[in-house]
PDB file of C-alpha atoms in Angstrom:
ATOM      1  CA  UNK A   1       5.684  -7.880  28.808  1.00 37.00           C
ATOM      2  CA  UNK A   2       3.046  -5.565  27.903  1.00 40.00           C
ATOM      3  CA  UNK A   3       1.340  -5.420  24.560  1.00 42.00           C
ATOM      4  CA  UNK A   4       0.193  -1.985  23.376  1.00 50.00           C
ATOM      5  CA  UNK A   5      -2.681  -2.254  20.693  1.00 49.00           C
ATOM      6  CA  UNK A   6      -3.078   0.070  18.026  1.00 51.00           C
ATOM      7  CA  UNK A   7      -3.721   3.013  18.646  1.00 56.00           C
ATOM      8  CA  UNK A   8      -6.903   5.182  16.805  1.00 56.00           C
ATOM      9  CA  UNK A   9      -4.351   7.750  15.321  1.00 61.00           C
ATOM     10  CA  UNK A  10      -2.014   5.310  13.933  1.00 63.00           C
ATOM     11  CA  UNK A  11      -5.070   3.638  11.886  1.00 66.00           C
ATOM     12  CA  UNK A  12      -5.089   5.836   8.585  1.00 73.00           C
ATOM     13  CA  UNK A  13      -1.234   5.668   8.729  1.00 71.00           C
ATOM     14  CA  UNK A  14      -0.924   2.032   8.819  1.00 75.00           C
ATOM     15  CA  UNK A  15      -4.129   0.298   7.996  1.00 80.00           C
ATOM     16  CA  UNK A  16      -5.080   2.175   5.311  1.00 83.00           C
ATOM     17  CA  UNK A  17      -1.809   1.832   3.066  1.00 85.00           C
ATOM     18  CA  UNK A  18      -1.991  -2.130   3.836  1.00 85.00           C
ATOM     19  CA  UNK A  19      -5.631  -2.005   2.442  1.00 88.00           C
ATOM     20  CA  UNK A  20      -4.772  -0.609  -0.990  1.00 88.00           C
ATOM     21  CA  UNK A  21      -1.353  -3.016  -0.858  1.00 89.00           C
ATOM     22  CA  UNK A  22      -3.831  -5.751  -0.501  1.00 91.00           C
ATOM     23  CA  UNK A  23      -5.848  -4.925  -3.267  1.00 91.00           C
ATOM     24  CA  UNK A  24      -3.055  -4.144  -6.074  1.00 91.00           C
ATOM     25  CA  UNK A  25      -1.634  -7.692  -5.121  1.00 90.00           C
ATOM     26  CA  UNK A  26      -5.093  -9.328  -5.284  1.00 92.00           C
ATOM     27  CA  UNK A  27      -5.954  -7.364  -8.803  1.00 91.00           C
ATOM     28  CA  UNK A  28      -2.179  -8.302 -10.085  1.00 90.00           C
ATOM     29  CA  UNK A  29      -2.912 -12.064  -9.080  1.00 90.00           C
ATOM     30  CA  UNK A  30      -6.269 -11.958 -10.742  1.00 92.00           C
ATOM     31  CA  UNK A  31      -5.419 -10.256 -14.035  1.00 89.00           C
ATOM     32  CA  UNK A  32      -3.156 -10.511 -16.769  1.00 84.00           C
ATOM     33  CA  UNK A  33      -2.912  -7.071 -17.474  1.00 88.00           C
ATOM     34  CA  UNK A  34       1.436  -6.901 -17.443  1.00 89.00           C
ATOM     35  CA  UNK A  35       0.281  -3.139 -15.624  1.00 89.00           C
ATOM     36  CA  UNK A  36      -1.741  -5.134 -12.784  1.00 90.00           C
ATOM     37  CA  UNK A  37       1.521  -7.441 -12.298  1.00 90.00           C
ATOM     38  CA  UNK A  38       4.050  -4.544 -12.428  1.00 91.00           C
ATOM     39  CA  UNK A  39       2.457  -3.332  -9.853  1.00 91.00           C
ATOM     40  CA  UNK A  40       1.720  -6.064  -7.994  1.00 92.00           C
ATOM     41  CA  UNK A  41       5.452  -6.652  -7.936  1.00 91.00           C
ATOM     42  CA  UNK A  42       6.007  -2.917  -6.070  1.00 91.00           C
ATOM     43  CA  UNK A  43       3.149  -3.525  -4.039  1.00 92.00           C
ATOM     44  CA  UNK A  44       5.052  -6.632  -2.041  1.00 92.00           C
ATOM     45  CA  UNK A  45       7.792  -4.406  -0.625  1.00 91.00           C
ATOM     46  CA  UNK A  46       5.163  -2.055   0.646  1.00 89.00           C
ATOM     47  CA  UNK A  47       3.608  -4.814   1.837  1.00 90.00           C
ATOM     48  CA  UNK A  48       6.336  -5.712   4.152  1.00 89.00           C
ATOM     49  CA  UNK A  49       7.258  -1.869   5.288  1.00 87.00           C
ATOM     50  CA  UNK A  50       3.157  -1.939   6.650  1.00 85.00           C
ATOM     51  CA  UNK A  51       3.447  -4.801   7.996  1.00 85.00           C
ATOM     52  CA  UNK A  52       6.677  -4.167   9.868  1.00 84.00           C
ATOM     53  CA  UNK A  53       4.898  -0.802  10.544  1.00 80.00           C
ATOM     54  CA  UNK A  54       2.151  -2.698  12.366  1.00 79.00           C
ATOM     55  CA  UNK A  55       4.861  -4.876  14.228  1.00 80.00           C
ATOM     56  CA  UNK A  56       6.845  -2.614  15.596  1.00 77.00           C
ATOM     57  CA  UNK A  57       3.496  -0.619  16.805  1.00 73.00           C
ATOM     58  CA  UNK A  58       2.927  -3.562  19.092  1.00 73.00           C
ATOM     59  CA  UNK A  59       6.416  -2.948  20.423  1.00 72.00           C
ATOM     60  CA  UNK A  60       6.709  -1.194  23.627  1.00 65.00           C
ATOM     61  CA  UNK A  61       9.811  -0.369  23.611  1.00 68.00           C
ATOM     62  CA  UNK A  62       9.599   3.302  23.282  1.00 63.00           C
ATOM     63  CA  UNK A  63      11.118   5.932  20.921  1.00 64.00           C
ATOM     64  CA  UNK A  64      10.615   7.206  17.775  1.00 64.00           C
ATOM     65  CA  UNK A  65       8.107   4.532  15.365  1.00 67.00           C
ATOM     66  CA  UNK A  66       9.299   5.128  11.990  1.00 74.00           C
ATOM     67  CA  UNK A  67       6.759   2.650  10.766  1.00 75.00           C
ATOM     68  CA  UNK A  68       3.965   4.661  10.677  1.00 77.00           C
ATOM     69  CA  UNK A  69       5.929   7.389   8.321  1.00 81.00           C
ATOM     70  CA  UNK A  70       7.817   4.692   5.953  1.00 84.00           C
ATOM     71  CA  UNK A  71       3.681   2.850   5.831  1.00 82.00           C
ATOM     72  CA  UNK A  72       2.449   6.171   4.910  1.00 84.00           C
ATOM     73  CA  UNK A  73       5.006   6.854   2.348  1.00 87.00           C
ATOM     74  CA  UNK A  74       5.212   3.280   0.851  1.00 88.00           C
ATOM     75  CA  UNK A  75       1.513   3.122   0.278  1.00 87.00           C
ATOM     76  CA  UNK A  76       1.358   6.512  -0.668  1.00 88.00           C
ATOM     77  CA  UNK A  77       3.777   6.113  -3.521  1.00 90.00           C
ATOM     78  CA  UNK A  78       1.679   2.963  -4.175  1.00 90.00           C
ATOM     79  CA  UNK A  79      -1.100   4.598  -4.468  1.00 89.00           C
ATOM     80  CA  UNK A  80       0.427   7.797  -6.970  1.00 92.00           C
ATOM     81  CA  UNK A  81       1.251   4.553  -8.829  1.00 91.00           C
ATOM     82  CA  UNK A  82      -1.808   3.507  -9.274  1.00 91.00           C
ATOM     83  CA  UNK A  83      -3.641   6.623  -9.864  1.00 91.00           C
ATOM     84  CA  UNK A  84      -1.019   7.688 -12.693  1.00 92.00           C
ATOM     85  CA  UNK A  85      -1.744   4.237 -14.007  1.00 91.00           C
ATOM     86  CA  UNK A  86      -5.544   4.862 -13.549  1.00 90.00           C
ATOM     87  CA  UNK A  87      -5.288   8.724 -15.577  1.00 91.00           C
ATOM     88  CA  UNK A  88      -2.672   7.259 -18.461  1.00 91.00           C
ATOM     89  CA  UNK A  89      -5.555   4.280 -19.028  1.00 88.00           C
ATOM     90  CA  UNK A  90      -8.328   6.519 -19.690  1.00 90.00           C
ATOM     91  CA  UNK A  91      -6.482   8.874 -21.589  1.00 89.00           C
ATOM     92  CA  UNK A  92      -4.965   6.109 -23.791  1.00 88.00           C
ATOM     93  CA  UNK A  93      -8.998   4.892 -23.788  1.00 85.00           C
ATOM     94  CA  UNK A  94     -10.338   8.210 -24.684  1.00 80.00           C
ATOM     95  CA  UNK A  95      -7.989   8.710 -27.334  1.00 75.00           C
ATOM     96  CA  UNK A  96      -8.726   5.721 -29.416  1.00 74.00           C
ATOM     97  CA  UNK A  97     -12.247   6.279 -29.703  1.00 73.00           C
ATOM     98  CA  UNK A  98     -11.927   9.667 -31.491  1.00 65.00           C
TER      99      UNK A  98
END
């Protein structure tokens, strides 16, 4: 059985979306802002899709790896998530000090 590692153009597609995943279930564990646990809560099925990405990477069974895409896309829309939460906090922020 051969193991194929991964390879350098599969690393922003898959390691990077499992980074951010991380860190929005770390922040929603450490907080108890109901925002931080909201998304938290998303950020487990992501979780899962990068981490099946990263299994079936290791898989050398040839074909089409839909892993990297549905990675990309779940942390992606993870990440819109948390930048729209991100924007709507300051604005709220900025508009209660005037």
């Amino acid at each position: 059985m051969v193991i194929s590692f991964l390879d350098i153009g599969s690393l922003p597609l898959i390691i990077l979306p499992l980074f951010v995943e991380f860190l929005v279930l770390i922040r929603g564990v450490y907080t108890r802002e109901p925002t931080d646990i909201v998304l938290a809560t998303v950020s487990v099925p992501c979780l899962l899709v990068s981490m099946w990405a990263i299994m079936e990477s290791l898989n050398s069974s040839g074909g089409v790896y839909w892993g990297e895409l549905f990675s990309a896309a779940a942390g992606g829309l993870l990440l819109f998530l948390v930048v729209m939460d991100a924007a709507i906090g300051f604005a709220v922020q900025t508009r209660s000090t005037e």
